Short mmCIF file of C-alpha atoms in Angstrom, two decimals:
data_model
loop_
_atom_site.label_atom_id
_atom_site.label_comp_id
_atom_site.label_asym_id
_atom_site.label_seq_id
_atom_site.Cartn_x
_atom_site.Cartn_y
_atom_site.Cartn_z
CA MET A 1 0.00 0.00 0.00
CA ASN A 2 1.30 3.43 -0.92
CA PRO A 3 1.92 5.57 2.18
CA GLU A 4 0.71 8.59 0.18
CA ALA A 5 -2.69 7.00 -0.43
CA PRO A 6 -5.45 8.93 1.37
CA GLU A 7 -6.67 5.79 3.12
CA VAL A 8 -3.28 5.51 4.86
CA PHE A 9 -3.36 9.03 6.32
CA ASP A 10 -5.76 8.09 9.12
CA ALA A 11 -5.06 4.37 9.20
CA PRO A 12 -3.84 2.65 12.37
CA LEU A 13 -0.13 2.78 13.15
CA GLU A 14 0.33 -0.84 12.00
CA VAL A 15 -0.93 0.04 8.54
CA GLN A 16 1.11 3.24 8.27
CA LEU A 17 4.40 1.70 9.38
CA ALA A 18 3.94 -1.34 7.15
CA ALA A 19 3.20 0.94 4.18
CA PHE A 20 6.35 3.02 4.71
CA VAL A 21 8.54 -0.05 5.27
CA ASP A 22 7.12 -1.76 2.18
CA GLN A 23 7.68 1.35 0.08
CA HIS A 24 11.34 1.42 1.09
CA ARG A 25 11.68 -2.33 0.48
CA GLN A 26 10.49 -1.74 -3.07
CA MET A 27 12.80 1.24 -3.53
CA LEU A 28 15.79 -0.77 -2.31
CA ALA A 29 15.01 -3.69 -4.61
CA GLY A 30 14.61 -1.20 -7.46
CA LEU A 31 18.24 -0.16 -7.12
CA LEU A 32 19.14 -3.23 -9.18
CA ASP A 33 16.84 -2.27 -12.06
CA GLY A 34 18.65 -1.01 -15.15
CA VAL A 35 22.18 -1.94 -14.08
CA ASP A 36 24.29 -4.81 -15.30
CA GLU A 37 26.11 -7.40 -13.20
CA GLY A 38 29.39 -5.49 -13.28
CA GLU A 39 27.76 -2.23 -12.26
CA ALA A 40 25.85 -3.94 -9.45
CA ARG A 41 29.18 -5.13 -8.02
CA THR A 42 31.13 -1.92 -8.60
CA ALA A 43 32.59 -0.38 -5.45
CA LEU A 44 32.63 3.41 -5.71
CA VAL A 45 33.42 4.04 -2.05
CA PRO A 46 36.11 2.60 0.24
CA SER A 47 33.61 0.44 2.16
CA LYS A 48 32.04 -2.79 0.93
CA THR A 49 28.98 -0.83 -0.25
CA THR A 50 27.83 -1.78 -3.74
CA LEU A 51 24.30 -1.89 -5.15
CA LEU A 52 24.24 -5.68 -4.96
CA GLY A 53 25.81 -5.58 -1.50
CA LEU A 54 23.16 -3.15 -0.26
CA VAL A 55 20.35 -5.49 -1.26
CA LYS A 56 22.21 -8.46 0.19
CA HIS A 57 22.65 -6.52 3.43
CA ALA A 58 18.91 -5.75 3.44
CA ILE A 59 18.30 -9.51 3.50
CA PHE A 60 20.41 -9.67 6.65
CA VAL A 61 18.49 -6.75 8.18
CA GLU A 62 15.13 -8.37 7.48
CA ARG A 63 16.25 -11.70 8.90
CA VAL A 64 17.77 -10.19 12.06
CA TRP A 65 14.64 -8.19 12.84
CA PHE A 66 11.90 -10.48 11.59
CA GLU A 67 13.46 -13.88 12.26
CA GLU A 68 16.04 -13.57 15.03
CA ALA A 69 14.13 -10.98 17.08
CA ILE A 70 10.80 -12.78 16.77
CA THR A 71 11.93 -16.41 17.12
CA GLY A 72 14.88 -15.94 19.46
CA ARG A 73 16.98 -18.24 17.27
CA SER A 74 20.62 -17.18 17.09
CA ARG A 75 22.25 -15.81 13.97
CA SER A 76 24.34 -18.95 13.68
CA GLU A 77 21.19 -21.09 13.89
CA LEU A 78 19.66 -18.98 11.13
CA GLY A 79 22.80 -19.19 8.98
CA LEU A 80 23.42 -15.45 9.28
CA GLN A 81 26.68 -13.57 9.52
CA ALA A 82 27.69 -12.60 13.03
CA GLU A 83 28.20 -8.93 12.17
CA PRO A 84 26.34 -6.58 9.80
CA ASP A 85 29.50 -5.62 7.86
CA GLU A 86 29.92 -9.22 6.70
CA SER A 87 26.46 -9.16 5.10
CA PHE A 88 27.76 -6.86 2.34
CA ASP A 89 30.21 -9.54 1.17
CA LEU A 90 29.43 -10.86 -2.29
CA CYS A 91 29.99 -14.45 -3.39
CA PRO A 92 30.80 -15.35 -7.00
CA GLU A 93 27.35 -16.95 -7.35
CA ASP A 94 25.54 -13.76 -6.28
CA THR A 95 23.76 -12.21 -9.24
CA ILE A 96 21.18 -9.50 -9.65
CA VAL A 97 18.53 -12.16 -10.19
CA SER A 98 19.57 -14.41 -7.29
CA VAL A 99 19.92 -11.60 -4.75
CA ALA A 100 16.67 -9.92 -5.88
CA GLU A 101 14.79 -13.23 -5.61
CA ALA A 102 16.30 -13.91 -2.18
CA TYR A 103 15.28 -10.43 -1.04
CA ARG A 104 11.68 -10.87 -2.27
CA ALA A 105 11.45 -14.25 -0.51
CA THR A 106 12.92 -12.80 2.70
CA VAL A 107 10.46 -9.88 2.68
CA ALA A 108 7.58 -12.33 2.22
CA ARG A 109 8.80 -14.30 5.26
CA SER A 110 9.13 -11.04 7.24
CA ARG A 111 5.53 -10.13 6.44
CA SER A 112 4.36 -13.58 7.49
CA ALA A 113 6.37 -13.43 10.72
CA VAL A 114 4.47 -10.36 11.95
CA GLU A 115 0.99 -11.54 10.97
CA GLY A 116 -1.20 -11.42 14.03
CA LEU A 117 1.23 -9.26 16.02
CA THR A 118 0.51 -5.73 17.14
CA MET A 119 2.94 -2.84 17.37
CA ASP A 120 2.82 -3.20 21.16
CA ASP A 121 3.88 -6.85 21.12
CA VAL A 122 7.32 -7.30 22.63
CA LEU A 123 9.96 -9.28 20.76
CA THR A 124 12.43 -11.01 23.02
CA GLY A 125 14.92 -12.49 20.58
CA ASN A 126 17.22 -9.54 19.92
CA ARG A 127 20.58 -9.06 21.60
CA ARG A 128 19.44 -5.63 22.88
CA GLY A 129 16.76 -7.31 24.96
CA PRO A 130 12.97 -7.07 24.72
CA LEU A 131 11.74 -4.53 22.15
CA PRO A 132 8.24 -3.61 21.00
CA LEU A 133 7.45 -4.40 17.37
CA ARG A 134 6.87 -0.68 16.66
CA TRP A 135 10.54 0.00 17.55
CA VAL A 136 11.62 -2.78 15.20
CA TYR A 137 9.55 -1.31 12.36
CA LEU A 138 11.02 2.14 12.97
CA HIS A 139 14.55 0.75 13.09
CA VAL A 140 14.05 -1.22 9.86
CA LEU A 141 12.52 1.85 8.21
CA ARG A 142 15.58 3.89 9.23
CA GLU A 143 17.95 1.22 7.87
CA LEU A 144 16.11 0.89 4.58
CA ALA A 145 15.81 4.64 4.08
CA GLN A 146 19.50 5.14 4.78
CA HIS A 147 20.50 2.39 2.37
CA CYS A 148 18.08 3.63 -0.31
CA GLY A 149 19.89 6.97 -0.13
CA HIS A 150 23.28 5.30 -0.41
CA GLY A 151 22.05 3.26 -3.33
CA ASP A 152 20.53 6.23 -5.15
CA ILE A 153 23.88 8.01 -5.06
CA LEU A 154 25.80 4.93 -6.19
CA LYS A 155 23.37 4.28 -9.03
CA GLU A 156 23.55 7.91 -10.14
CA GLN A 157 27.36 7.66 -10.22
CA LEU A 158 27.24 4.40 -12.16
CA ILE A 159 24.88 5.83 -14.76
CA ALA A 160 27.03 8.95 -15.10
CA ARG A 161 30.07 6.75 -15.78
CA ARG A 162 28.34 5.26 -18.82
CA VAL A 163 28.56 8.49 -20.76
CA HIS A 164 32.22 9.16 -19.99
#
């Protein structure tokens, strides 16, 4: 649902937060549209940040907050990296298609994980301790928005390089 849709303006908090998070999920996935495999892997900054790495990191973010925090299963049990920085690492088999599909599947699992929960429900599986779901949504929104901004700049630079 589009957060700019009139029916969202007065909707309950659950609806509003979900709409904003979903919008940013779509924007992040869209960073891979219109770039080729080489561009998606191109590092334009000293960190590990690439377009493909940003989407791969978003998978980690979704799984930490909507699997680890909800189920209480450890990152190692879930097959996740121990630290966020490692989630930007690309494997040779990572492609635009494979990472985009993995992200879509992860988002679908995240949506399913919160079905039936309210924003006041407390999640006990995060290392920070018990947190209400509304805090998790706000944190994920912040992460996605930040990475969308990073990705927009990287994509703009990549497109500009094509004409030079």
